[in-house]
Short mmCIF file of C-alpha atoms in Angstrom, two decimals:
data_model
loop_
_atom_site.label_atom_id
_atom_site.label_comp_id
_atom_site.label_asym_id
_atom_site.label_seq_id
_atom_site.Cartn_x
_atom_site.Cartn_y
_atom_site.Cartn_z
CA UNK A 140 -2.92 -20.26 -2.53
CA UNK A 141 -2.68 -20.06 -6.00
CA UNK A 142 -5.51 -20.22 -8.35
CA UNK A 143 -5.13 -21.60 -12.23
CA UNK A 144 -6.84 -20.32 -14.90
CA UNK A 145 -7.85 -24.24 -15.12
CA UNK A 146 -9.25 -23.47 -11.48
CA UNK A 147 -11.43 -20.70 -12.62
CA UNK A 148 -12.29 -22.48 -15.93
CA UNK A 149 -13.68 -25.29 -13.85
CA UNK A 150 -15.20 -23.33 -11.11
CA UNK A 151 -16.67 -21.05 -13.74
CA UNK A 152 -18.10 -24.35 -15.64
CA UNK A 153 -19.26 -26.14 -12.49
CA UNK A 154 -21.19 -22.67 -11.41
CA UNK A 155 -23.11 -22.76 -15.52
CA UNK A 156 -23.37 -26.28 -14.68
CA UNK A 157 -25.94 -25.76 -11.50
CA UNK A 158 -27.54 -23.40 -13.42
CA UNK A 159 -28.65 -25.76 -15.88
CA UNK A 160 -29.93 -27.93 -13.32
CA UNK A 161 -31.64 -25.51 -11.73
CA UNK A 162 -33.61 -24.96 -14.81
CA UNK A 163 -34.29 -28.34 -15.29
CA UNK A 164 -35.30 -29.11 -11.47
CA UNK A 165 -36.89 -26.07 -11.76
CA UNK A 166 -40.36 -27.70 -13.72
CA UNK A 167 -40.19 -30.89 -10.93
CA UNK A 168 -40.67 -28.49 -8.14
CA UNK A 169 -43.66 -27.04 -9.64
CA UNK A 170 -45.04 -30.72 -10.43
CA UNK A 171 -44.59 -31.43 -6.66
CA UNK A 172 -46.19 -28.10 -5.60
CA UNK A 173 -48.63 -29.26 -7.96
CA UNK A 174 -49.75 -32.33 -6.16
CA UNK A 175 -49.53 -30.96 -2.70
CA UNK A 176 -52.03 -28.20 -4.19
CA UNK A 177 -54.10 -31.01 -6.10
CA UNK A 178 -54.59 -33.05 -2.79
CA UNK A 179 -54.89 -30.16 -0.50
CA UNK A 180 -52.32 -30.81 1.97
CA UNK A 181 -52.19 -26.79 2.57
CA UNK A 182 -55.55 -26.84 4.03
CA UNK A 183 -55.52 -30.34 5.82
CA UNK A 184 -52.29 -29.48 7.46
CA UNK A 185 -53.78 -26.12 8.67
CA UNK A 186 -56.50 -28.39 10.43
CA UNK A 187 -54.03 -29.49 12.71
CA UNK A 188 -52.55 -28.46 16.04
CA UNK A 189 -49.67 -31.01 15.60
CA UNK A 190 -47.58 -33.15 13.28
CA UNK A 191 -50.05 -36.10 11.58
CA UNK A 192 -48.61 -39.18 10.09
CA UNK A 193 -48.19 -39.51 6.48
CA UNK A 194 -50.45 -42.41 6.55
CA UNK A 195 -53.12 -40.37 8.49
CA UNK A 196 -52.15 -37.22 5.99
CA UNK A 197 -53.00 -39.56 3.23
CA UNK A 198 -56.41 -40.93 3.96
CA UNK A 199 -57.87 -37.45 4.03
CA UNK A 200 -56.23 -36.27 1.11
CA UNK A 201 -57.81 -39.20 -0.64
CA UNK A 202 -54.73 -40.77 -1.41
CA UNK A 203 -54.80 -44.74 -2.24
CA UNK A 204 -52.80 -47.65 -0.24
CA UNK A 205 -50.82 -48.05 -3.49
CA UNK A 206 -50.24 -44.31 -3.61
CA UNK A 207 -48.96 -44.22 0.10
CA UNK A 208 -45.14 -45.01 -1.27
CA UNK A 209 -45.18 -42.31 -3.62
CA UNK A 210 -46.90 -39.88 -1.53
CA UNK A 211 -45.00 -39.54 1.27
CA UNK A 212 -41.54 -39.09 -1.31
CA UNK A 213 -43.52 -35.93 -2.42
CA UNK A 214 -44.11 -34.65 0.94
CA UNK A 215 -40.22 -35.46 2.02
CA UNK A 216 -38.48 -33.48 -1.07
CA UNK A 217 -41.41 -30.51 -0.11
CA UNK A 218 -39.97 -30.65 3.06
CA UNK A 219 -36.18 -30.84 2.54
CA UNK A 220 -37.13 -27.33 0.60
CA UNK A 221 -38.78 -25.89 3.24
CA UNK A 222 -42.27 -26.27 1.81
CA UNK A 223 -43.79 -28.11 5.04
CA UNK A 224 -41.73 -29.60 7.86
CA UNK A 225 -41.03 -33.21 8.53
CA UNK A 226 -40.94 -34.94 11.89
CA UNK A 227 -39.69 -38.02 13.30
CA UNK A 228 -41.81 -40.70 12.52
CA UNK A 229 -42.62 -39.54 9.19
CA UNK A 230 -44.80 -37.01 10.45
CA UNK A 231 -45.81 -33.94 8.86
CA UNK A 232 -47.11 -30.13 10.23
CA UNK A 233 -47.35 -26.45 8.40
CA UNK A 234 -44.83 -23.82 8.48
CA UNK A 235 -44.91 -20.31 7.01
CA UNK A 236 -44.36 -21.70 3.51
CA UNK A 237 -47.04 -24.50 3.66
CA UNK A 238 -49.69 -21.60 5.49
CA UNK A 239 -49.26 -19.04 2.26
CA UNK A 240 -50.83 -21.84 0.25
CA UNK A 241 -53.78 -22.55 2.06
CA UNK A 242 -56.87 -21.49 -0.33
CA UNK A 243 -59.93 -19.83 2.18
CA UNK A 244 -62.47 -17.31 1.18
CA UNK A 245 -59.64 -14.82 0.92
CA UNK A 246 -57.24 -14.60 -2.45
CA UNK A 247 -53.79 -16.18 -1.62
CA UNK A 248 -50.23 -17.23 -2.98
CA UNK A 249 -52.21 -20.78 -2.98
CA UNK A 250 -54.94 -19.19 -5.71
CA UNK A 251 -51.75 -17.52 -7.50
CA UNK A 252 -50.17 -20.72 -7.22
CA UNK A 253 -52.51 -23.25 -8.44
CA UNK A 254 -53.66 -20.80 -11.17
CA UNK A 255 -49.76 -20.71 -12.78
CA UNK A 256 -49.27 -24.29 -12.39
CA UNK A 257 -53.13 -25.78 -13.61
CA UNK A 258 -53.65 -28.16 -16.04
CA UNK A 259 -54.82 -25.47 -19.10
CA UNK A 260 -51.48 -23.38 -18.39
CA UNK A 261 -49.49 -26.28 -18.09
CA UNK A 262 -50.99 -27.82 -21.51
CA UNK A 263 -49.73 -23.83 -23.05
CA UNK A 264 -46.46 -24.72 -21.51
CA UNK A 265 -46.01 -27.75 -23.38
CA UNK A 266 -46.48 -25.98 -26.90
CA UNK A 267 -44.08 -23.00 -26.11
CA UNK A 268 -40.93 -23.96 -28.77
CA UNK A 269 -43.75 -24.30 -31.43
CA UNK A 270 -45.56 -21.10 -30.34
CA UNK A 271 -42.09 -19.60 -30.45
CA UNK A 272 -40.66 -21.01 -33.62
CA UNK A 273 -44.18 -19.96 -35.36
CA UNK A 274 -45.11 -16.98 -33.73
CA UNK A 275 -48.70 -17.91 -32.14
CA UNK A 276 -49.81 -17.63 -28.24
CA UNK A 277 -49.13 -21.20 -26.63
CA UNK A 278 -52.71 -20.84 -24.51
CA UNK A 279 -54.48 -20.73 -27.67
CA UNK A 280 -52.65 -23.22 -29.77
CA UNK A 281 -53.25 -25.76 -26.85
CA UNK A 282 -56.84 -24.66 -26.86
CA UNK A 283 -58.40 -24.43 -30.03
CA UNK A 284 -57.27 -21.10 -30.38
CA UNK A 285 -59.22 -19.58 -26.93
CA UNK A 286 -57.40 -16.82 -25.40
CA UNK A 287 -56.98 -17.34 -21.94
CA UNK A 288 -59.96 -14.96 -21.17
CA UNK A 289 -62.28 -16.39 -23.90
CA UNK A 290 -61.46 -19.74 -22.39
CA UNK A 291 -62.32 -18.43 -18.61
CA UNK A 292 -65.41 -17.32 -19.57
CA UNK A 293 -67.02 -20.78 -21.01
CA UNK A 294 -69.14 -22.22 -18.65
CA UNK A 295 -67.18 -25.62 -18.31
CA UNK A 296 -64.24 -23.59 -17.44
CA UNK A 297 -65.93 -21.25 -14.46
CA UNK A 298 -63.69 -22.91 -11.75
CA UNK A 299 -60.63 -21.41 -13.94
CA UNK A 300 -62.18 -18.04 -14.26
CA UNK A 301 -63.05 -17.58 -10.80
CA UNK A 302 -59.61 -19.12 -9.90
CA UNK A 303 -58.13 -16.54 -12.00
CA UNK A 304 -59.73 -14.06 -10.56
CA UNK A 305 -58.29 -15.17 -7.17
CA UNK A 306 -55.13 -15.23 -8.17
CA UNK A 307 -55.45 -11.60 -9.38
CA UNK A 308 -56.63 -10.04 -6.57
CA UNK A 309 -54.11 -11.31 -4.33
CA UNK A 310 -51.11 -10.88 -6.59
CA UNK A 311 -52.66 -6.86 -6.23
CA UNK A 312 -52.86 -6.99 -2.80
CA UNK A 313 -49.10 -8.74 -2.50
CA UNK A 314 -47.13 -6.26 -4.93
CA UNK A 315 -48.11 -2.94 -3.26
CA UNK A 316 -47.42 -4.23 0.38
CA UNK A 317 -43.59 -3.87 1.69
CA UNK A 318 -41.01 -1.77 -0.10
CA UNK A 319 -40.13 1.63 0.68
CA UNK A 320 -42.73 3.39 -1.01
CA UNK A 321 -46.45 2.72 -0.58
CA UNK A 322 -48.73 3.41 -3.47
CA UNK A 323 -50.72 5.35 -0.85
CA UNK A 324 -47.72 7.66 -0.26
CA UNK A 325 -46.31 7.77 -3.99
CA UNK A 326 -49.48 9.52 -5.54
CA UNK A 327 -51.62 12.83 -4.12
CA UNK A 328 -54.96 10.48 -4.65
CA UNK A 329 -57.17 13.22 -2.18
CA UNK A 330 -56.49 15.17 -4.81
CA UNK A 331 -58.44 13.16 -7.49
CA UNK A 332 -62.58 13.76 -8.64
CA UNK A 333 -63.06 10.46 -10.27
CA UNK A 334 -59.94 7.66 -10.37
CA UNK A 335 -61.25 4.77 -12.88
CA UNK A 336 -59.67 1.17 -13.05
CA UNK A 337 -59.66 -0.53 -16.44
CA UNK A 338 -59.08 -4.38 -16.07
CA UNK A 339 -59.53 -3.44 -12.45
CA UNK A 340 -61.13 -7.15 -11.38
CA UNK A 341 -63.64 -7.21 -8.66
CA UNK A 342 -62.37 -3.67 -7.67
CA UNK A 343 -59.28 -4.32 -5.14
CA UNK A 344 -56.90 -1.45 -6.25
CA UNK A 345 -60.00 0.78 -6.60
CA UNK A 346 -61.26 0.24 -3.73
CA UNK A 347 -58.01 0.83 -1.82
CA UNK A 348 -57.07 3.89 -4.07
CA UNK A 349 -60.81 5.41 -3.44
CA UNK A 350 -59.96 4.83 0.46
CA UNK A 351 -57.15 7.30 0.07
CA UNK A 352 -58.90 9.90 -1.42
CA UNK A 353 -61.43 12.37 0.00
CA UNK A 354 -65.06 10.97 0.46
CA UNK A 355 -66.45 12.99 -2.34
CA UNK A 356 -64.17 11.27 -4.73
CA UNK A 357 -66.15 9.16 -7.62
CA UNK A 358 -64.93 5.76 -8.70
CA UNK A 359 -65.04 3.86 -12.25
CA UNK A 360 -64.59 -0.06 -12.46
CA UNK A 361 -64.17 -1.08 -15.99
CA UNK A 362 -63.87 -5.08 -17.10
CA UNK A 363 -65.48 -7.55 -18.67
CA UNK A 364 -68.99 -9.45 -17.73
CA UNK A 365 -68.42 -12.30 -16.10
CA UNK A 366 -65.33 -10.03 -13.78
CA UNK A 367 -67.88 -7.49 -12.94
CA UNK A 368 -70.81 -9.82 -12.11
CA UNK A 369 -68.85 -11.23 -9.07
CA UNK A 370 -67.61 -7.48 -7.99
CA UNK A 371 -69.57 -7.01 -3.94
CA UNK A 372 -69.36 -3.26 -3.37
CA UNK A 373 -69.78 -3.32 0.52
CA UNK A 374 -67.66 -6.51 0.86
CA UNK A 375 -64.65 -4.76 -1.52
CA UNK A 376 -65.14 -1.15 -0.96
CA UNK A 377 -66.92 -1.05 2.28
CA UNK A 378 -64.82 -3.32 3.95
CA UNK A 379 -61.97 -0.42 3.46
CA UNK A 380 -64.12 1.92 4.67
CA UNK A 381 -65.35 3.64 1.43
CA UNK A 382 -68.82 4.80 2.36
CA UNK A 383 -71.56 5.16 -0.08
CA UNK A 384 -69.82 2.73 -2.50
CA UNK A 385 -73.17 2.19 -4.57
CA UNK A 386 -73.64 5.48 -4.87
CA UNK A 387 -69.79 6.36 -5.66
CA UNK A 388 -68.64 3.81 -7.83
CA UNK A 389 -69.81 2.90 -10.96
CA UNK A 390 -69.39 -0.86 -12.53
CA UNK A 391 -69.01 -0.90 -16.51
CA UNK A 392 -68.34 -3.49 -18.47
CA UNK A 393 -66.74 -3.59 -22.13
CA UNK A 394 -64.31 -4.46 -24.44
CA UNK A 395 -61.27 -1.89 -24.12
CA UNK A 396 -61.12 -2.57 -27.92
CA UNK A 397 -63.91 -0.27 -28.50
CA UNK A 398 -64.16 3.25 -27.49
CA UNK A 399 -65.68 3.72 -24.08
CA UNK A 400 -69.62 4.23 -23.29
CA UNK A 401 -70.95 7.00 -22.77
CA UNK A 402 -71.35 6.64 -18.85
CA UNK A 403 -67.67 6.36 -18.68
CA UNK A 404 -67.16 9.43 -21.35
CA UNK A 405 -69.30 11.71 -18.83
CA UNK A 406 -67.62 10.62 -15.17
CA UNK A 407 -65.05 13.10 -15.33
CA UNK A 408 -62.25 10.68 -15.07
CA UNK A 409 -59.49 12.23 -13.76
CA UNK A 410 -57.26 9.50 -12.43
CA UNK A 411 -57.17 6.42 -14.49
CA UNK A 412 -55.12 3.43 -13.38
CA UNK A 413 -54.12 0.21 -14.80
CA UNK A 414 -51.96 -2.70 -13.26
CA UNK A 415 -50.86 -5.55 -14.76
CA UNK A 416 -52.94 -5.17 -17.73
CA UNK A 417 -51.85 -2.86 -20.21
CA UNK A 418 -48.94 -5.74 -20.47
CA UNK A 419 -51.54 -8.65 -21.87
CA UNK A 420 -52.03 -7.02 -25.14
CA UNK A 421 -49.70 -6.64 -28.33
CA UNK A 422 -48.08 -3.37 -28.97
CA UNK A 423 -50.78 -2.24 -31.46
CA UNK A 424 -53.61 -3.20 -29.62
CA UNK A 425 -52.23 -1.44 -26.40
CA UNK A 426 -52.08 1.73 -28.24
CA UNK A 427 -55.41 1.65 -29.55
CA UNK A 428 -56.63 0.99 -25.85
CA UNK A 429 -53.99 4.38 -24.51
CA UNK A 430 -55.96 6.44 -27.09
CA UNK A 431 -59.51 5.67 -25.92
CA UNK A 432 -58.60 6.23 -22.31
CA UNK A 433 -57.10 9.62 -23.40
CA UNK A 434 -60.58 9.87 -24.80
CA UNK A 435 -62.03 9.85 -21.32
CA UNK A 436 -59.40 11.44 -19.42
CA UNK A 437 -59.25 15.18 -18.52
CA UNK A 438 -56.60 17.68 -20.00
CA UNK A 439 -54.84 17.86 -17.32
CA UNK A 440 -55.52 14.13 -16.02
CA UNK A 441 -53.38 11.59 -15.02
CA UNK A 442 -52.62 8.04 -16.42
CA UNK A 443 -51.12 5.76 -14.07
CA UNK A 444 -49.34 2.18 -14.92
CA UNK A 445 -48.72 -0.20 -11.98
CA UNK A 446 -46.30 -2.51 -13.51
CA UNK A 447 -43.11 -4.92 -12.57
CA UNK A 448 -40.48 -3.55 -14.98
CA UNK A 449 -38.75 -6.20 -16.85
CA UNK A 450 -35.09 -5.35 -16.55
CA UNK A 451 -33.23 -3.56 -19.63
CA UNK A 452 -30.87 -6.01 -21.79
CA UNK A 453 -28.14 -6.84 -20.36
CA UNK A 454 -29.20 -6.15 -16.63
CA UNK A 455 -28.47 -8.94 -14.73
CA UNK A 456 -28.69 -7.32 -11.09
CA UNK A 457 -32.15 -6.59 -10.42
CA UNK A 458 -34.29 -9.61 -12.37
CA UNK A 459 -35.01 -10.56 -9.29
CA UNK A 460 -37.68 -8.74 -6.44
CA UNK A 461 -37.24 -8.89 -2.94
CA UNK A 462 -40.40 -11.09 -2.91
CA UNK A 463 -39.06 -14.01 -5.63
CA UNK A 464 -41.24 -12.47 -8.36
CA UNK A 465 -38.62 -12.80 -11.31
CA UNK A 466 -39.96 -9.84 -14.33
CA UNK A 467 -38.51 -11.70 -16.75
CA UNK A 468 -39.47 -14.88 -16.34
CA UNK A 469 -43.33 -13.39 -15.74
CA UNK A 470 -42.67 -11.60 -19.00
CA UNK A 471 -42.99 -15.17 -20.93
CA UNK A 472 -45.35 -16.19 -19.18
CA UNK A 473 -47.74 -13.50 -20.48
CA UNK A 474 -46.49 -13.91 -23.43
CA UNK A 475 -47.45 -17.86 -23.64
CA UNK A 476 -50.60 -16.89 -21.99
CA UNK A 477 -51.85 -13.77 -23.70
CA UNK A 478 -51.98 -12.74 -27.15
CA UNK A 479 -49.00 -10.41 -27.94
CA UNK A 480 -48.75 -9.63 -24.34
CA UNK A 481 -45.41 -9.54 -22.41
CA UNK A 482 -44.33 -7.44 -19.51
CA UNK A 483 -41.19 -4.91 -20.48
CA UNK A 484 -38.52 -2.54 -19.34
CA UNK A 485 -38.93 0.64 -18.83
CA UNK A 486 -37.77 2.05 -22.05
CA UNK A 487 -40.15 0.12 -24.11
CA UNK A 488 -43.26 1.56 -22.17
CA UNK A 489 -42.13 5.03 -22.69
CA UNK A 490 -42.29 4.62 -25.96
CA UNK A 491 -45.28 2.95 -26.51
CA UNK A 492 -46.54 5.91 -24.39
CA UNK A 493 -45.06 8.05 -26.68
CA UNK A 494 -46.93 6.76 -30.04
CA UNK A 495 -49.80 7.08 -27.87
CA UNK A 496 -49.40 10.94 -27.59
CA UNK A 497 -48.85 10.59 -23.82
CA UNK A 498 -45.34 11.21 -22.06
CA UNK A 499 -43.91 10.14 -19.06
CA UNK A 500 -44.08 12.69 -15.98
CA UNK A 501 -42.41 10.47 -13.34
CA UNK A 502 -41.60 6.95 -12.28
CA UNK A 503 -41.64 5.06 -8.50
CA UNK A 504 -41.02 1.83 -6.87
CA UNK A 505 -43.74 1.23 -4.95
CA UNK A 506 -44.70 -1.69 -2.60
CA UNK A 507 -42.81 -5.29 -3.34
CA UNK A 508 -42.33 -5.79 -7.11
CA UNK A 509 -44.01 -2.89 -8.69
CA UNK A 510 -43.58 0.54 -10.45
CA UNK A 511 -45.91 2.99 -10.70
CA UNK A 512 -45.41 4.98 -13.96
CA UNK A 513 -47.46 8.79 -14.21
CA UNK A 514 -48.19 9.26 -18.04
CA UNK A 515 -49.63 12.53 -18.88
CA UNK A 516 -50.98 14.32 -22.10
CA UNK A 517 -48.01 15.06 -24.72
#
């Protein structure tokens, strides 16, 4: 068979085509995940030990007779992409997908979820072309001008905060799991006196990098109030079999805009880590913060960066993880969400390194999506 450039012309045009529409279809999927999060069908489905009506489904998700219609069309669309299953007799029961969203005690893909997709992000999202064509943060110029954090950390807005923090810790407890290379295995942490996490949350990388080292090793948790004031040493650290935690691990909170305190200036840091957070600040800002950790970091310390690397331009094999995360598309979304933040390729954090008088030693894939980057002293 023969094939026309007409043919390919049409195939390569109907293949653009879908990817237009995938964009587009794209936002009505997360509307949908939206509701099923909003009404708590996760969590009610986990309840049961069988397929429920939609009817049944419905009346505990406080859904209204004259909502029934437009109800079950949600669930059936979730289902036809694998988001729940759908059983004869309109009936409906969990699967794998449906189970990853159910929002307990412990941080989940639900908390990650419903953080991306609530009603302040989604408000950002709205404003992106003007936050775009003028240069501002979309979070803030929905919000009064709030960053995300300052807008966490009102007390109308605790359920956000906390939420946030949820969403966090599990999207650090996700990235370093699978792949070829465990963070465990990529770094010599027995080797380390005192590892410190700035932006480290309520302490779940620390308290899994303080497991791997030797019992005598010190920890530093650096963040800001309202993070720190929710951090529970035996439930984090003990949990993971870090004895001694309150004795071994000191909580500080600050702004990273400001040089460190003194407690942190006399720890004798000599592993400092930071995932995921170097990335929400603007270039200039992030090298002020480099050069006050140098401040606190031995001669001979190291600096490590847990990041997913944005692919270079023009690299359109590998914008995709073997999880779903897409770097790119993550990238905006700090961007919209953070003020001058954006995740990047590889390239572009060497050199912010580099204005920061540190250099890159080496660089490792580690667990699903991430990279851990070793910076040392130039």
């Amino acid at each position: 068979m023969v094939i026309s450039a007409q043919d390919v012309d049409d195939m390569s045009k109907q293949k653009a085509t879908a990817l237009v529409w995938q964009a587009i279809q794209g936002q009505w999927m997360s509307s949908c995940l939206g509701v099923l999060l909003e009404l708590k069908i996760p969590d009610l489905l986990a309840k049961e030990d069988k397929p429920i009506a939609y009817q049944d489904l419905a009346e505990e998700a406080g859904v209204t007779e004259a909502g029934l219609d437009g109800f079950y069309k949600v669930l059936r669309v979730m289902a036809q992409y694998d988001m729940l299953d759908e059983h004869s007799g309109k009936r409906f029961s969990s699967n794998a997908a449906t189970s990853l969203l159910v929002r307990g005690k412990e941080p989940s893909l639900g908390h990650m979820a419903a953080h991306q997709i609530n009603t302040p992000k989604t408000e950002a999202w709205k404003v992106l072309p003007e936050a775009v064509r003028t240069g501002q943060t979309a979070f803030m110029l929905a919000h009064g001008g709030d960053t995300m954090y300052q807008y966490g950390e009102k007390h109308d807005n605790a359920a956000f905060g906390e939420e946030f923090s949820h969403a966090m810790t599990y999207f650090t407890r996700h990235s370093l799991q699978g792949g070829t290379l465990s963070l465990k295995d990529a770094y010599n942490w027995k080797g380390a006196t005192c590892i410190m996490d700035v932006g480290g949350g309520r302490g779940e990388l620390l308290s899994n990098c303080m497991a791997w080292a030797s019992p005598s090793t010190k920890g530093v948790l650096f963040d800001r109030p309202f993070v720190i004031e929710g951090v529970d040493l035996p439930g984090m650290f003990g949990a993971k079999g870090v004895k001694d935690a309150k004795e071994r691990v000191e909580l500080v909170v600050g702004d990273v805009m400001q040089p460190f305190p003194d407690t942190v200036q006399k720890a004798g840091v000599d592993t400092l880590v930071m995932k995921h957070f170097l990335s929400a600040f603007n270039d200039k800002d992030a090298i002020l913060i480099l050069k006050h950790c140098s401040q606190v970091l031995a001669p001979q310390g190291k600096l490590l960066l847990l990041q997913t690397l944005v692919p270079e331009a023009g690299d359109r094999k590998t914008n995709t993880c073997s999880d779903g995360v897409s770097p790119g598309l993550f990238s905006i979304e700090i961007m919209a969400m953070c003020p001058g933040g954006s995740w990047k390729p590889l390239s572009e954090w060497e050199a912010l390194f580099t204005e920061a008088k540190l250099k890159l030693d080496s660089v490792q894939g580690v667990g699903y999506n991430m990279h851990l980057m070793c910076f040392i002293k130039a």
